Amino acid sequence: MSQSLIVRRDLDFMLHDWLKMETLFDAPAFAAHSRESIDAVLDLSEALAADLFVTHYKAADANEPRIENGQVMTFPAIKTALDQYAELGLFAAGFSEDLGGLGLPYLACSASFAFFAAANIATAAYPMLTTANARLIATFASPAQVETFALPQIEGRWFGTMCLSEPQAGSNLADVRTKAIIDGEDGLGPRYRLSGNKMWISGGDQDISENIVHLVLAKIPSDDGSLPEGTHGLSLFIVPKILPDGGRNDISVAGLNHKMGYRGTANCLLNFGENEGAIGWRVGEPGRGLQQMFLMMNEARIGVGLGAAALGYRGYRLALTYARERLQGQRPGRPGSVAIIEHPDVRHMLLTQKAYAEGALALCLYCAKLVDQHDDPDAAALLGLLTPIAKTWPSEYGLAANDTAIQIHGGYGYTRDFDVEQLYRDNRLNPIHEGTTGIQGLDLLGRKILRSDGAGLAVLEQRLKATCHLARDAADLAEAAEALADAWIHVARTIDVIQALPEETRLNNATAFLRGFGHVVTAWLWLDQAQAATVAEPSPFHTAKITACRFFFEFELPKIDHWLTTATSTSGIGNTAIDDDSF
């Protein structure tokens, strides 16, 4: 079963042959680890994902969360799996020893998480949010808040959420109307009473953990009672379901969102303060909530991308197995039916899946290593630039890989008897949550390129050109190296043209730019992997990596010409040329 999750040889190649994870062990924070200790964690993760996560994948989808007497009830096997996840220390894996953690690099934690995301993304969503919640508290909160609210999450006894969106606000956090009124101070810091509604809260209520720690963005009213406008007025509050004294906080579940996929993750509309106000403690200074929340949001963006990559990867492996086993059709000169993998169109679809799924996984793991190198200014700048790509490219193309998996399965793929239809439904959420594709495009082009100092772009250009330089010496990759160099020139010229446009039109085609830029980044990482494969001992595995790279360059990279040309369009046809009433 684990072969349809993540093939260990792929992970080993990416972690060790390509990303050279062992170089991280030179840092004091990771000095206690070795390849052997990381391999042990991956062995454990692979086994647990196969034994307790994938085994309830379909059952949890069929038995969605429900509300009984105000309490959300989940499929029992989810708790069994996550209790074992906690027992094995996987909630704590990425935290320092002084917080009760194992001190693993984020790269290793990401590789571990990929098994669980591939096995059961809905169950895996609970620990993803919980560890990000605990990390934010450990980074910004007071020692008393860390001890009270972060440590139980690191142990896996309590779970965490992020409460940003509201029914009327959606992704526009400037429109948040949840308010927090000061209610004194205690040993946990400034205490407030919160009232408001939060929508789309994954894990907002459940019967799995002992408690739930909500991180809530809210506004503190001015002296005249009005709420500050914009995002600068947002503050961050820790609002637990169960208060430290054991009492129930003033939080209620107003309803559950009935989703197309991810059905095992309870997704809630929460009402805070229907009675006397939900008690919460402010984290840090007032008005710093969004800046603090970006730590969790960025970790979640990479986590969403990784989950999307894992789902796309599993769909690819299932399609590959099916194509090898399914007999249908004939080939010239071959008597009888042949396995459908022998048909050229099927082989093309499988190579497309491989290029998407393994490319997406490589992108997320590359960014995970940058997280571990955050003390390096170059790594930090590059991570900031690539984060919207790491969220979006795997979400879009992991989903495309799942779509192709259904096509390869034919009519069977469209039935619930095969996992590929559920993988598609689950993955369809990923281009939406933690910021839609359009929002990521605005972030990339607007904040990370047009309004930045250019440090991230400079690092990317340097590394991309270094890869091209090495690849030119490999006969199988020289042509790809030249194509990538040309693609980067196209990107640079596109940015120059966009910068010269009137300010009010520069972001009109940001999504097209995101798509073109994302394809260039993925092409670079494929070429970098292929170059690593050329210096390894020759094997069919390494040959397949090189072939997949060449396939991406021949069939995918040419698409950037359309996207980058579109990104500079000033016609307005794509956005403003039609009157609203004429659609």
XYZ file of C-alpha atoms in Angstrom, residues 63-313:
251
model
C -18.964 9.486 7.277
C -18.635 13.254 7.532
C -18.458 15.221 10.795
C -21.827 15.977 12.386
C -23.130 18.099 15.250
C -24.688 16.453 18.298
C -25.825 18.696 21.157
C -23.526 21.472 20.027
C -20.465 19.197 19.757
C -18.870 18.195 16.459
C -18.445 14.429 16.209
C -15.879 12.923 13.825
C -15.211 9.460 12.438
C -13.623 7.461 15.313
C -10.649 6.153 13.303
C -9.377 9.735 12.949
C -8.789 9.950 16.687
C -7.134 6.538 16.744
C -4.684 7.606 14.043
C -3.888 11.003 15.597
C -3.482 9.565 19.081
C -0.780 7.302 17.668
C 0.714 10.229 15.729
C 1.033 12.063 19.049
C 2.289 8.986 20.908
C 5.162 8.656 18.436
C 6.161 12.292 18.961
C 5.325 13.513 15.467
C 3.515 16.657 16.641
C 6.738 17.560 18.451
C 9.157 16.557 15.708
C 9.961 20.035 14.393
C 10.221 21.835 17.740
C 13.369 22.423 19.760
C 14.220 20.186 22.695
C 13.548 22.960 25.213
C 9.920 22.908 24.021
C 9.737 19.132 24.295
C 10.467 18.534 20.630
C 12.842 16.387 18.617
C 14.586 19.287 16.873
C 14.198 17.875 13.365
C 14.829 20.106 10.357
C 11.671 21.402 8.710
C 12.817 19.560 5.578
C 12.640 16.236 7.413
C 9.268 17.117 8.949
C 7.945 17.965 5.483
C 9.128 14.648 4.077
C 7.441 12.880 6.988
C 4.221 14.826 6.500
C 4.112 13.927 2.805
C 3.321 10.312 3.702
C 0.346 11.333 5.840
C -0.948 13.877 3.331
C -0.806 11.272 0.571
C -2.515 8.705 2.776
C -5.314 10.856 4.180
C -5.163 14.617 3.664
C -8.249 15.322 5.783
C -6.843 13.604 8.874
C -3.393 15.078 8.247
C -4.887 18.599 8.253
C -5.328 18.514 12.042
C -1.609 18.171 12.905
C -0.612 20.571 10.114
C -2.676 23.360 11.645
C -1.774 22.414 15.201
C 1.989 22.550 14.717
C 1.737 25.879 12.875
C -0.436 27.273 15.681
C 2.013 26.135 18.353
C 4.960 27.555 16.419
C 3.332 30.987 16.234
C 2.657 30.982 19.975
C 6.192 29.783 20.718
C 7.587 32.597 18.539
C 5.504 35.601 19.612
C 3.722 34.828 22.881
C 4.805 35.283 26.504
C 6.473 32.424 28.397
C 3.271 31.832 30.375
C 1.224 31.677 27.168
C 3.734 29.278 25.604
C 3.610 26.969 28.605
C -0.178 27.050 28.847
C -1.192 26.912 25.191
C 1.740 25.799 23.004
C 3.212 22.908 24.981
C -0.021 20.825 25.073
C -0.232 21.192 21.284
C 3.388 20.144 20.843
C 2.520 17.052 22.886
C -0.460 16.443 20.596
C -3.010 16.543 23.443
C -4.577 19.823 22.252
C -5.166 20.893 18.663
C -5.051 24.366 17.124
C -6.795 26.434 14.471
C -6.414 29.755 12.665
C -9.488 31.998 12.715
C -9.146 34.706 10.080
C -12.017 34.713 7.582
C -15.507 35.941 8.344
C -18.733 35.436 6.380
C -18.760 39.008 5.073
C -14.992 39.395 4.686
C -13.664 36.250 3.016
C -10.017 36.789 2.162
C -10.175 40.566 2.680
C -8.961 40.737 6.260
C -9.318 44.524 6.310
C -13.061 43.870 6.634
C -12.759 41.764 9.804
C -15.400 42.840 12.326
C -14.738 40.530 15.262
C -14.025 42.815 18.190
C -12.072 42.386 21.406
C -12.849 44.465 24.509
C -10.318 44.654 27.338
C -11.325 42.668 30.414
C -8.359 43.120 32.729
C -5.072 41.255 33.008
C -3.936 38.051 34.670
C -0.950 35.743 34.694
C -1.449 35.042 30.978
C -1.346 38.704 29.972
C -3.967 41.216 28.784
C -7.364 39.487 28.799
C -10.205 40.395 26.418
C -13.824 39.512 25.665
C -14.285 38.673 21.973
C -17.460 38.702 19.916
C -17.909 37.953 16.243
C -18.204 35.205 13.644
C -15.466 33.211 11.929
C -16.051 31.179 8.783
C -14.204 28.274 7.079
C -12.430 27.220 10.276
C -10.785 23.844 9.684
C -10.784 21.840 12.909
C -12.956 24.545 14.484
C -14.559 21.907 16.665
C -14.057 18.155 17.015
C -14.113 15.341 19.558
C -10.517 14.230 18.979
C -8.348 16.404 21.242
C -8.709 17.465 24.884
C -8.887 21.140 23.932
C -8.750 23.439 20.896
C -6.617 26.582 20.810
C -8.047 29.162 18.433
C -5.778 31.917 17.151
C -8.217 34.717 16.359
C -7.704 37.946 14.439
C -9.887 40.705 15.908
C -9.979 44.473 16.296
C -9.824 46.443 19.528
C -12.406 49.264 19.452
C -11.264 52.861 19.661
C -12.322 55.079 22.570
C -15.478 56.068 20.674
C -16.394 52.413 20.167
C -15.600 52.296 16.441
C -13.404 49.572 14.960
C -10.176 50.646 13.244
C -10.211 50.359 9.474
C -7.776 48.251 7.469
C -5.438 45.484 8.513
C -3.283 47.693 10.747
C -5.979 47.481 13.402
C -5.850 43.684 13.651
C -4.595 42.129 16.863
C -4.048 38.437 17.611
C -5.712 36.561 20.467
C -5.431 33.093 21.972
C -8.995 31.887 22.558
C -9.222 28.290 23.866
C -12.350 26.156 23.710
C -11.761 25.093 27.324
C -10.452 27.783 29.690
C -7.505 27.153 32.022
C -9.915 26.786 34.953
C -11.722 23.969 33.131
C -14.771 25.999 32.186
C -16.240 26.147 28.677
C -15.458 29.336 26.760
C -18.197 31.322 25.029
C -17.651 29.701 21.614
C -20.354 27.848 19.701
C -20.554 25.993 16.403
C -23.131 27.719 14.215
C -22.819 25.138 11.462
C -20.646 22.825 9.391
C -19.602 23.447 5.806
C -20.425 20.435 3.628
C -17.450 20.107 1.342
C -16.696 18.467 -1.975
C -13.573 16.863 -0.465
C -11.460 17.001 2.708
C -14.603 15.691 4.371
C -12.870 14.208 7.398
C -11.711 17.682 8.465
C -14.506 19.422 10.357
C -14.925 22.839 8.745
C -16.957 25.179 10.915
C -18.725 28.480 11.232
C -17.889 29.608 14.777
C -19.683 32.203 16.864
C -17.542 33.911 19.488
C -19.203 35.713 22.384
C -22.900 34.988 21.949
C -23.319 35.528 25.688
C -20.782 37.418 27.804
C -17.934 37.276 25.311
C -15.304 34.646 24.557
C -12.248 35.063 26.760
C -8.959 35.496 24.932
C -5.448 36.678 25.667
C -3.663 39.106 23.379
C -0.409 37.968 21.803
C 2.219 40.731 21.814
C 1.351 44.331 21.083
C -1.993 45.611 19.736
C -2.190 46.032 15.981
C 0.503 43.437 15.247
C -1.895 40.565 14.609
C -1.521 40.240 10.866
C 2.289 40.417 10.983
C 2.284 37.666 13.603
C -0.272 35.592 11.731
C 1.876 35.657 8.602
C 4.169 33.126 10.291
C 1.314 30.636 10.495
C -0.133 31.635 7.133
C 3.174 31.128 5.334
C 3.741 27.766 7.013
C 0.196 26.809 6.014
C 0.810 27.931 2.417
C 3.798 25.608 2.118
C 1.807 22.892 3.892
C -1.092 23.267 1.465
C 1.302 23.007 -1.470
C 2.938 19.933 0.027
C -0.438 18.298 0.603
C -1.445 19.034 -2.985
C 1.823 17.579 -4.259
C 1.317 14.436 -2.170
C -2.227 13.945 -3.479
C -1.041 14.426 -7.053
C 1.815 12.010 -6.442
